[in-house]
Amino acid sequence: MRSISILGATGSIGASTLDLIRRDPENWRVVALTANGNAAELATLAREFAAEIAVIADEARLPELREALAGSGVEAAAGAGALTEAAARRADITIAAIVGCAGLAPTMAAIEQGGIVGLANKEALVSAGDVMTAAVARHGATLLPVDSEHNAIFQCLAGNDITDVRMITLTASGGPFRDWSFEQLKNATPAQAIKHPNWDMGAKISVDSATMMNKGLELIEACHLFPVGLDRLRIIVHPQSIVHSMVEYRDGSTLAQLGPSDMRVPIASTLAWPQRMDTPCEPLDLAAIGALTFRAPDEERFPATRLARWAARAGGAAPTVLNAANEVAVAAFLDGRIAFTRIAEHVEDVLSCYAPDAPASLDDVIAVDAEARVQARARLTTESAAID
Ligand code: NDP
C-alpha cells in the first residue's frame, strides 16, 4: 500500500487522480486532500477516501468544512500555513495540482519531505525555476511530470542519454481559437475560451491554452525538467492532441508518445512509475482518427509563446514576472474586465516595466510574484480608468 496526498483535490487534475485511486482502493492510503474554497466537495472526497486531513485554503470556510466532516475522523484545517503543513506530511507521492503560483509553497513543502512529487502545477516550477530544482536535488525528492507533454517527453527519454537529444518538440492543440483571425480574437468571450476542443480542464489553464500561454509556460517548464537548452526546444501545433510530444535523437530517430486526450493517462504513468497500471481510457483507434496533422505556431496572432521564450532566455526573475502578470490578466479576462487579446499585451507591458533581481530563495520568489501582481493590477486599473 502506498500513501498519497493531493494538493488541489477538488480540481480537474485532482478529480482524475482520485478517479484512478477509487478504482484501486486497497493499494492507496490518502494522507492529505486540499482545496481553495470548495469545502463541501473537499469534505465529500475526504470522507470517501478516509483522508488523514482535509485542508481548505480559505479560512472563512473552515466552519463549513468542520461541520461536513463531523464524526468522520478526518482532521480539518484551514489557511496557507495549514496547507503547507499538510503538504509536508510524509506521503510516498504527492500530486501537486493547485492552479497558479498559490501552489508553490505547498509544492515546495512536499519536495522538502523527499518523496515523489507528481507536478501538474506548472506555474510553481515556472515561477520558482532553479529554486525548485535545487530543492529537489537537496532533499533527494523525485519530480515526475504530470503535464501530458512533459510526461510524454519523460517517457520518450527513458533508457536514452539526454546528451544524445537533438530536439524536443512540444505539441500544442492550438486551443479553441487556433483558426480565428486577430479581429475575431479581440471579441472572444470567457465562455468561448474555456471550451477547449480536446481537453476537459480548469478555467485558468483553458484560457492559457486559448492564448497559447500554456505552451509558453510549458516551454519554461521543459527547460527546467529537461536541460537540453532552449534552442533544442520547439513547439508545433497538432490539432488532434494525439501525439503528446516528441524527442528527436542525433541519429535521426524521433520517439513520440501517443494517447487519448485524457489526463488519466499521464497521471497513471506518474502514479505507477516506473511501472504501469490500468486505466479506464479507451485505446487509441488510429484508423478512426485517420490523420494526424502538424503546423507551425503563429506568433503574430498568439504572441504568448514568443514572450515565454524571451523570459526563458532572460532567466532570473523574468519567468516569475511573466507568470504572475499572466495570472492577473487571465483573472481580469475571466471577470470580463479586459479583452482576450489584452492578456498577452498586458504580460508584455508588465515584463517591460518590472525587472527585479533573480530570486535566490522561496521567499524571494514569493516576494517577486507578489510585487509583479501589484504592478500588473496597477496597470490594469490605469487601463480601466483610461477606458472609462
Ligand atoms: P482547477 O481549476 O480545476 O483546480 C484547481 C485546484 O486548486 C482546485 O482544487 C482548487 O480548489 C485549488 N485552488 C485554486 N486556487 C487555490 C489557492 N489559492 N490555494 C489553494 N488551492 C487552490 O485546475 P486544474 O486541475 O485544471 O489545473 C491544476 C494545475 O494542473 C494547473 O497548474 C494546471 O496548469 C495544471 N494542469 C492541468 C491540466 C488539466 O487537464 N486540467 C493538464 C496539465 C496541467 P477549489 O476547487 O476549492 O477552488
Coordinates of C-alpha atoms and ligand atoms in Angstrom, one line a residue:
M1 CA 0.0 0.0 0.0
R2 CA 1.3 3.5 -0.9
S3 CA 0.4 6.8 0.7
I4 CA -0.7 9.8 -1.4
S5 CA -1.5 13.5 -0.9
I6 CA -3.4 15.5 -3.5
L7 CA -3.0 19.3 -3.4
G8 CA -5.9 20.7 -5.4
A9 CA -8.1 17.6 -4.9
T10 CA -11.3 19.3 -6.0
G11 CA -10.0 20.4 -9.4
S12 CA -9.8 18.7 -12.7
I13 CA -6.4 17.0 -12.1
G14 CA -7.5 16.2 -8.6
A15 CA -10.7 14.5 -9.8
S16 CA -8.8 12.5 -12.5
T17 CA -6.2 11.4 -9.9
L18 CA -8.9 10.3 -7.4
D19 CA -10.8 8.5 -10.2
L20 CA -7.7 6.2 -10.6
I21 CA -7.3 5.8 -6.8
R22 CA -11.0 4.9 -6.5
R23 CA -10.5 2.0 -8.9
D24 CA -7.7 0.6 -6.8
P25 CA -8.5 1.4 -3.1
E26 CA -6.7 -1.4 -1.5
N27 CA -3.4 -0.1 -2.8
W28 CA -3.7 3.5 -1.6
R29 CA -3.9 5.4 1.7
V30 CA -4.8 9.0 1.4
V31 CA -2.9 11.4 3.7
A32 CA -3.9 15.0 2.7
L33 CA -6.6 16.4 0.4
T34 CA -6.7 20.2 -0.2
A35 CA -8.9 22.8 -1.8
N36 CA -9.3 26.5 -2.0
G37 CA -12.9 27.3 -1.2
N38 CA -15.0 24.2 -2.2
A39 CA -15.5 22.9 1.3
A40 CA -18.5 20.7 0.5
E41 CA -16.7 18.8 -2.3
L42 CA -13.5 18.5 -0.2
A43 CA -15.4 17.0 2.7
T44 CA -17.2 14.5 0.4
L45 CA -13.8 13.4 -1.0
A46 CA -12.1 13.3 2.4
R47 CA -14.9 11.1 3.7
E48 CA -14.9 8.8 0.7
F49 CA -11.2 8.3 0.7
A50 CA -10.8 8.3 4.6
A51 CA -8.1 11.0 4.3
E52 CA -6.0 11.8 7.3
I53 CA -6.5 15.5 6.9
A54 CA -8.5 17.9 4.7
V55 CA -7.3 21.5 4.3
I56 CA -9.2 24.4 2.9
A57 CA -7.1 27.5 1.9
D58 CA -9.9 29.9 2.6
E59 CA -10.0 30.2 6.4
A60 CA -13.6 31.5 6.2
R61 CA -14.7 28.1 5.0
L62 CA -13.3 26.2 8.0
P63 CA -16.6 26.0 10.0
E64 CA -18.3 24.6 6.9
L65 CA -15.6 22.0 6.4
R66 CA -15.6 21.1 10.1
E67 CA -19.3 20.6 10.1
A68 CA -19.2 18.5 7.0
L69 CA -16.5 16.3 8.4
A70 CA -18.1 15.9 11.9
G71 CA -17.8 12.3 13.2
S72 CA -15.7 11.2 10.2
G73 CA -12.4 11.0 12.0
V74 CA -10.8 13.3 9.2
E75 CA -8.9 16.2 10.6
A76 CA -10.0 19.6 9.3
A77 CA -7.7 22.7 8.9
A78 CA -7.6 25.9 7.0
G79 CA -5.3 28.6 5.7
A80 CA -2.0 28.9 3.9
G81 CA 0.1 27.6 6.8
A82 CA -2.1 24.6 7.3
L83 CA -1.9 23.8 3.6
T84 CA 1.9 23.9 3.7
E85 CA 2.0 21.8 6.9
A86 CA -0.3 19.2 5.4
A87 CA 1.9 19.0 2.2
A88 CA 4.9 18.4 4.5
R89 CA 3.3 15.3 6.0
R90 CA 5.1 12.2 4.8
A91 CA 3.5 10.6 1.8
D92 CA 5.0 8.3 -0.8
I93 CA 3.7 10.5 -3.6
T94 CA 2.1 14.0 -3.7
I95 CA 0.2 15.2 -6.7
A96 CA 0.7 19.0 -6.9
A97 CA -2.4 20.1 -8.7
I98 CA -3.2 23.5 -7.2
V99 CA -3.6 26.1 -10.0
G100 CA -1.3 29.0 -10.1
C101 CA 1.6 30.3 -8.0
A102 CA -0.6 29.7 -5.0
G103 CA 0.6 26.1 -5.2
L104 CA 4.3 27.0 -4.9
A105 CA 4.8 26.9 -1.1
P106 CA 2.8 23.6 -0.6
T107 CA 4.6 22.0 -3.5
M108 CA 8.0 23.1 -2.1
A109 CA 6.9 21.6 1.3
A110 CA 6.2 18.3 -0.4
I111 CA 9.5 18.4 -2.2
E112 CA 11.3 19.1 1.2
Q113 CA 9.9 15.8 2.6
G114 CA 11.9 14.0 -0.1
G115 CA 9.2 11.7 -1.6
I116 CA 7.9 11.6 -5.2
V117 CA 6.1 14.8 -6.4
G118 CA 3.9 14.5 -9.5
L119 CA 3.9 18.0 -10.8
A120 CA 0.8 19.3 -12.6
N121 CA 1.1 22.8 -11.1
K122 CA 3.4 24.1 -13.9
E123 CA 3.1 27.8 -12.6
A124 CA 5.0 26.7 -9.5
L125 CA 8.0 25.5 -11.5
V126 CA 7.9 28.4 -13.9
S127 CA 7.9 30.9 -11.0
A128 CA 10.5 29.1 -8.8
G129 CA 12.6 27.5 -11.6
D130 CA 16.1 27.0 -10.2
V131 CA 15.0 27.4 -6.6
M132 CA 12.6 24.4 -7.0
T133 CA 15.1 22.2 -8.9
A134 CA 17.8 22.9 -6.3
A135 CA 15.4 21.9 -3.6
V136 CA 14.6 18.7 -5.4
A137 CA 18.3 17.8 -5.5
R138 CA 19.0 19.0 -1.9
H139 CA 16.2 16.9 -0.4
G140 CA 16.5 13.8 -2.7
A141 CA 13.0 14.2 -4.0
T142 CA 11.8 12.8 -7.3
L143 CA 9.9 15.3 -9.5
L144 CA 7.7 13.5 -12.1
P145 CA 5.9 15.5 -14.8
V146 CA 2.1 15.1 -14.9
D147 CA 1.6 17.7 -17.6
S148 CA 0.8 15.5 -20.7
E149 CA 3.6 17.0 -22.9
H150 CA 6.3 16.6 -20.2
N151 CA 5.1 13.2 -19.2
A152 CA 5.4 12.2 -22.9
I153 CA 8.9 13.6 -23.2
F154 CA 9.9 11.9 -19.9
Q155 CA 8.6 8.6 -21.4
C156 CA 10.5 9.2 -24.7
L157 CA 13.7 9.9 -22.8
A158 CA 13.6 6.7 -20.8
G159 CA 16.6 4.5 -21.5
N160 CA 18.3 7.2 -23.5
D161 CA 21.1 9.6 -22.8
I162 CA 19.9 13.3 -22.7
T163 CA 23.1 14.4 -24.4
D164 CA 22.0 12.5 -27.5
V165 CA 18.9 14.6 -27.9
R166 CA 18.8 16.9 -31.0
M167 CA 15.4 18.4 -30.5
I168 CA 12.4 18.2 -28.1
T169 CA 9.1 19.1 -29.7
L170 CA 6.2 20.1 -27.5
T171 CA 2.9 19.6 -29.3
A172 CA 0.0 22.2 -28.8
S173 CA -3.6 21.7 -29.7
G174 CA -3.7 25.4 -30.6
G175 CA -6.8 25.8 -28.4
P176 CA -10.3 26.7 -29.4
F177 CA -9.3 29.8 -31.4
R178 CA -6.5 28.3 -33.4
D179 CA -8.2 29.3 -36.7
W180 CA -9.6 32.7 -35.6
S181 CA -8.4 36.0 -37.1
F182 CA -6.9 38.6 -34.8
E183 CA -10.2 40.7 -35.2
Q184 CA -12.2 37.7 -34.0
L185 CA -9.8 37.1 -31.1
K186 CA -10.4 40.6 -29.8
N187 CA -14.1 39.7 -29.2
A188 CA -13.5 36.2 -27.8
T189 CA -15.6 35.7 -24.6
P190 CA -14.6 33.8 -21.4
A191 CA -17.3 31.1 -22.2
Q192 CA -15.7 30.5 -25.6
A193 CA -12.2 30.5 -24.2
I194 CA -12.8 27.8 -21.5
K195 CA -14.4 25.5 -24.0
H196 CA -11.4 23.5 -25.1
P197 CA -11.9 21.3 -28.2
N198 CA -9.9 18.3 -26.9
W199 CA -9.3 18.5 -23.2
D200 CA -11.6 19.0 -20.2
M201 CA -9.6 21.3 -17.8
G202 CA -9.9 24.0 -15.2
A203 CA -10.8 27.6 -16.4
K204 CA -7.3 29.1 -16.0
I205 CA -5.4 26.5 -18.0
S206 CA -8.2 26.6 -20.6
V207 CA -7.6 30.3 -21.1
D208 CA -3.9 29.7 -21.2
S209 CA -4.4 27.1 -23.8
A210 CA -6.5 29.6 -25.9
T211 CA -3.8 32.3 -25.7
M212 CA -1.0 29.7 -26.2
M213 CA 0.5 30.9 -22.9
N214 CA 0.0 27.4 -21.7
K215 CA 2.6 26.3 -24.3
G216 CA 4.8 29.2 -23.3
L217 CA 4.7 28.1 -19.6
E218 CA 5.3 24.5 -20.7
L219 CA 8.4 25.7 -22.7
I220 CA 9.8 27.2 -19.5
E221 CA 8.8 24.1 -17.5
A222 CA 10.6 21.9 -20.1
C223 CA 13.8 24.0 -19.7
H224 CA 13.9 23.0 -16.1
L225 CA 12.8 19.4 -16.4
F226 CA 14.9 18.5 -19.5
P227 CA 18.0 20.7 -19.6
V228 CA 18.9 20.4 -23.3
G229 CA 19.0 24.2 -23.8
L230 CA 16.3 26.5 -25.1
D231 CA 17.4 26.1 -28.7
R232 CA 16.6 22.4 -28.6
L233 CA 13.0 23.0 -27.6
R234 CA 10.3 23.8 -30.1
I235 CA 6.6 24.0 -30.3
I236 CA 4.4 22.6 -33.1
V237 CA 0.6 22.8 -33.4
H238 CA -1.1 19.4 -33.6
P239 CA -4.9 19.9 -33.5
Q240 CA -5.8 16.3 -32.8
S241 CA -3.8 16.2 -29.4
I242 CA -2.9 12.5 -30.0
V243 CA 0.9 12.9 -30.2
H244 CA 1.6 14.5 -26.8
S245 CA 5.3 15.4 -27.6
M246 CA 8.4 14.1 -29.3
V247 CA 12.1 13.6 -28.8
E248 CA 14.5 13.6 -31.8
Y249 CA 17.9 12.0 -31.3
R250 CA 21.2 12.7 -33.0
D251 CA 20.9 9.5 -35.2
G252 CA 17.7 11.0 -36.7
S253 CA 15.2 8.8 -34.7
T254 CA 12.2 10.6 -33.3
L255 CA 10.3 9.0 -30.5
A256 CA 6.8 10.1 -29.8
Q257 CA 4.3 9.3 -27.1
L258 CA 0.7 8.9 -28.3
G259 CA -2.5 8.5 -26.3
P260 CA -6.1 9.7 -25.8
S261 CA -6.7 13.3 -24.7
D262 CA -7.4 12.1 -21.1
M263 CA -5.2 13.3 -18.2
R264 CA -5.7 9.9 -16.5
V265 CA -3.1 8.5 -18.9
P266 CA -0.2 10.7 -17.8
I267 CA -1.5 10.7 -14.2
A268 CA -1.5 6.8 -14.2
S269 CA 2.0 6.9 -15.7
T270 CA 3.1 9.1 -12.7
L271 CA 1.3 7.1 -10.1
A272 CA 2.7 3.7 -11.3
W273 CA 6.2 4.9 -12.2
P274 CA 8.4 3.1 -13.0
Q275 CA 5.8 0.5 -13.7
R276 CA 2.4 0.8 -15.5
M277 CA -1.2 0.5 -14.2
D278 CA -4.6 0.0 -15.9
T279 CA -6.8 3.0 -16.8
P280 CA -10.4 3.0 -18.0
C281 CA -9.3 5.1 -21.0
E282 CA -10.4 3.8 -24.4
P283 CA -7.5 2.5 -26.5
L284 CA -6.4 4.8 -29.4
D285 CA -8.2 4.0 -32.7
L286 CA -5.9 5.5 -35.2
A287 CA -7.9 4.2 -38.2
A288 CA -10.9 6.1 -36.9
I289 CA -8.8 9.2 -36.2
G290 CA -7.5 8.9 -39.8
A291 CA -5.0 11.8 -40.0
L292 CA -2.5 13.4 -37.6
T293 CA -1.6 16.9 -38.8
F294 CA 1.0 19.4 -37.7
R295 CA 1.7 23.1 -38.4
A296 CA 4.0 25.8 -37.2
P297 CA 2.6 28.1 -34.4
D298 CA 1.5 31.6 -35.4
E299 CA 3.2 34.1 -33.0
E300 CA 1.5 37.1 -34.7
R301 CA -1.9 36.1 -33.5
F302 CA -0.6 34.2 -30.4
P303 CA 2.4 36.2 -29.1
A304 CA 2.4 34.4 -25.7
T305 CA 5.0 31.7 -26.8
R306 CA 7.3 34.5 -28.0
L307 CA 7.1 36.2 -24.6
A308 CA 7.7 33.0 -22.7
R309 CA 10.7 32.2 -24.9
W310 CA 12.0 35.7 -24.2
A311 CA 11.5 35.2 -20.5
A312 CA 13.2 31.8 -20.5
R313 CA 16.2 33.3 -22.3
A314 CA 16.3 36.3 -20.0
G315 CA 16.1 33.9 -17.0
G316 CA 16.3 35.4 -13.4
A317 CA 13.0 36.8 -12.3
A318 CA 11.5 37.2 -15.8
P319 CA 9.6 33.9 -15.8
T320 CA 8.2 34.7 -12.3
V321 CA 7.0 38.1 -13.5
L322 CA 5.6 36.6 -16.7
N323 CA 3.6 34.0 -14.8
A324 CA 2.3 36.5 -12.2
A325 CA 1.3 39.0 -14.9
N326 CA -0.4 36.3 -16.8
E327 CA -2.4 35.1 -13.8
V328 CA -3.6 38.6 -13.1
A329 CA -4.5 39.1 -16.8
V330 CA -6.3 35.8 -17.1
A331 CA -8.4 36.6 -14.0
A332 CA -9.2 40.0 -15.4
F333 CA -10.3 38.4 -18.7
L334 CA -12.4 35.8 -16.9
D335 CA -14.1 38.7 -15.0
G336 CA -14.9 40.4 -18.2
R337 CA -12.6 43.4 -17.5
I338 CA -10.1 43.0 -20.4
A339 CA -10.3 41.7 -24.0
F340 CA -8.8 38.3 -24.8
T341 CA -6.0 39.9 -26.9
R342 CA -5.1 42.2 -24.0
I343 CA -3.9 39.2 -22.0
A344 CA -0.6 38.8 -23.8
E345 CA -0.2 42.5 -24.4
H346 CA -0.6 43.1 -20.7
V347 CA 2.0 40.4 -19.8
E348 CA 4.4 42.1 -22.2
D349 CA 3.8 45.5 -20.6
V350 CA 4.5 44.2 -17.1
L351 CA 7.6 42.4 -18.3
S352 CA 8.9 45.6 -19.8
C353 CA 8.3 47.7 -16.7
Y354 CA 9.3 45.4 -13.8
A355 CA 12.7 43.6 -13.9
P356 CA 13.7 42.7 -10.4
D357 CA 16.8 40.7 -9.4
A358 CA 16.9 37.0 -9.8
P359 CA 15.2 35.3 -6.8
A360 CA 17.6 33.1 -4.8
S361 CA 15.1 31.5 -2.3
L362 CA 11.5 30.6 -2.0
D363 CA 10.9 33.8 0.0
D364 CA 12.4 35.8 -2.9
V365 CA 10.2 34.1 -5.5
I366 CA 7.1 34.8 -3.4
A367 CA 8.2 38.5 -3.0
V368 CA 8.8 38.9 -6.7
D369 CA 5.5 37.2 -7.5
A370 CA 3.6 39.5 -5.1
E371 CA 5.2 42.7 -6.4
A372 CA 4.6 41.6 -10.0
R373 CA 0.9 41.2 -9.2
V374 CA 0.8 44.6 -7.6
Q375 CA 2.4 46.1 -10.8
A376 CA 0.1 44.1 -13.0
R377 CA -3.1 45.1 -11.1
A378 CA -2.0 48.8 -11.1
R379 CA -1.5 48.8 -14.8
L380 CA -5.0 47.2 -15.3
T381 CA -6.5 49.8 -13.1
T382 CA -4.9 52.6 -15.1
E383 CA -6.1 50.9 -18.2
S384 CA -9.7 50.7 -17.0
A385 CA -9.6 54.3 -15.8
A386 CA -8.4 55.3 -19.3
I387 CA -11.2 53.3 -20.9
D388 CA -13.9 54.8 -18.6
Ligands
NDP1 P1 -8.8 23.5 -11.5 O1 -9.1 25.0 -11.5 O2 -9.7 22.5 -12.0 O3 -8.5 23.1 -9.9 C1 -7.6 23.8 -9.1 C2 -7.5 23.2 -7.8 O4 -6.6 24.1 -7.0 C3 -8.8 23.1 -7.0 O5 -8.7 22.1 -6.1 C4 -8.9 24.5 -6.3 O6 -9.7 24.4 -5.1 C5 -7.4 24.6 -5.9 N1 -7.0 26.0 -5.7 C6 -7.3 27.1 -6.5 N2 -6.8 28.2 -6.0 C7 -6.1 27.9 -4.9 C8 -5.5 28.6 -3.9 N3 -5.3 30.0 -4.0 N4 -4.9 28.0 -2.8 C9 -5.1 26.6 -2.7 N5 -5.8 25.9 -3.6 C10 -6.3 26.5 -4.7 O7 -7.3 23.4 -12.2 P2 -6.8 22.1 -13.0 O8 -7.0 20.9 -12.2 O9 -7.2 22.2 -14.4 O10 -5.2 22.5 -13.0 C11 -4.4 22.4 -11.9 C12 -3.0 22.5 -12.3 O11 -2.6 21.5 -13.2 C13 -2.7 23.9 -13.0 O12 -1.4 24.3 -12.7 C14 -2.7 23.4 -14.5 O13 -1.9 24.3 -15.3 C15 -2.1 22.0 -14.4 N6 -2.5 21.1 -15.5 C16 -3.9 20.9 -15.7 C17 -4.3 20.0 -16.7 C18 -5.7 19.7 -16.9 O14 -6.0 18.9 -17.8 N7 -6.6 20.2 -16.1 C19 -3.3 19.5 -17.7 C20 -1.9 19.8 -17.3 C21 -1.6 20.6 -16.3 P3 -11.3 24.8 -5.3 O15 -11.9 23.7 -6.1 O16 -11.8 24.9 -3.9 O17 -11.4 26.1 -6.0

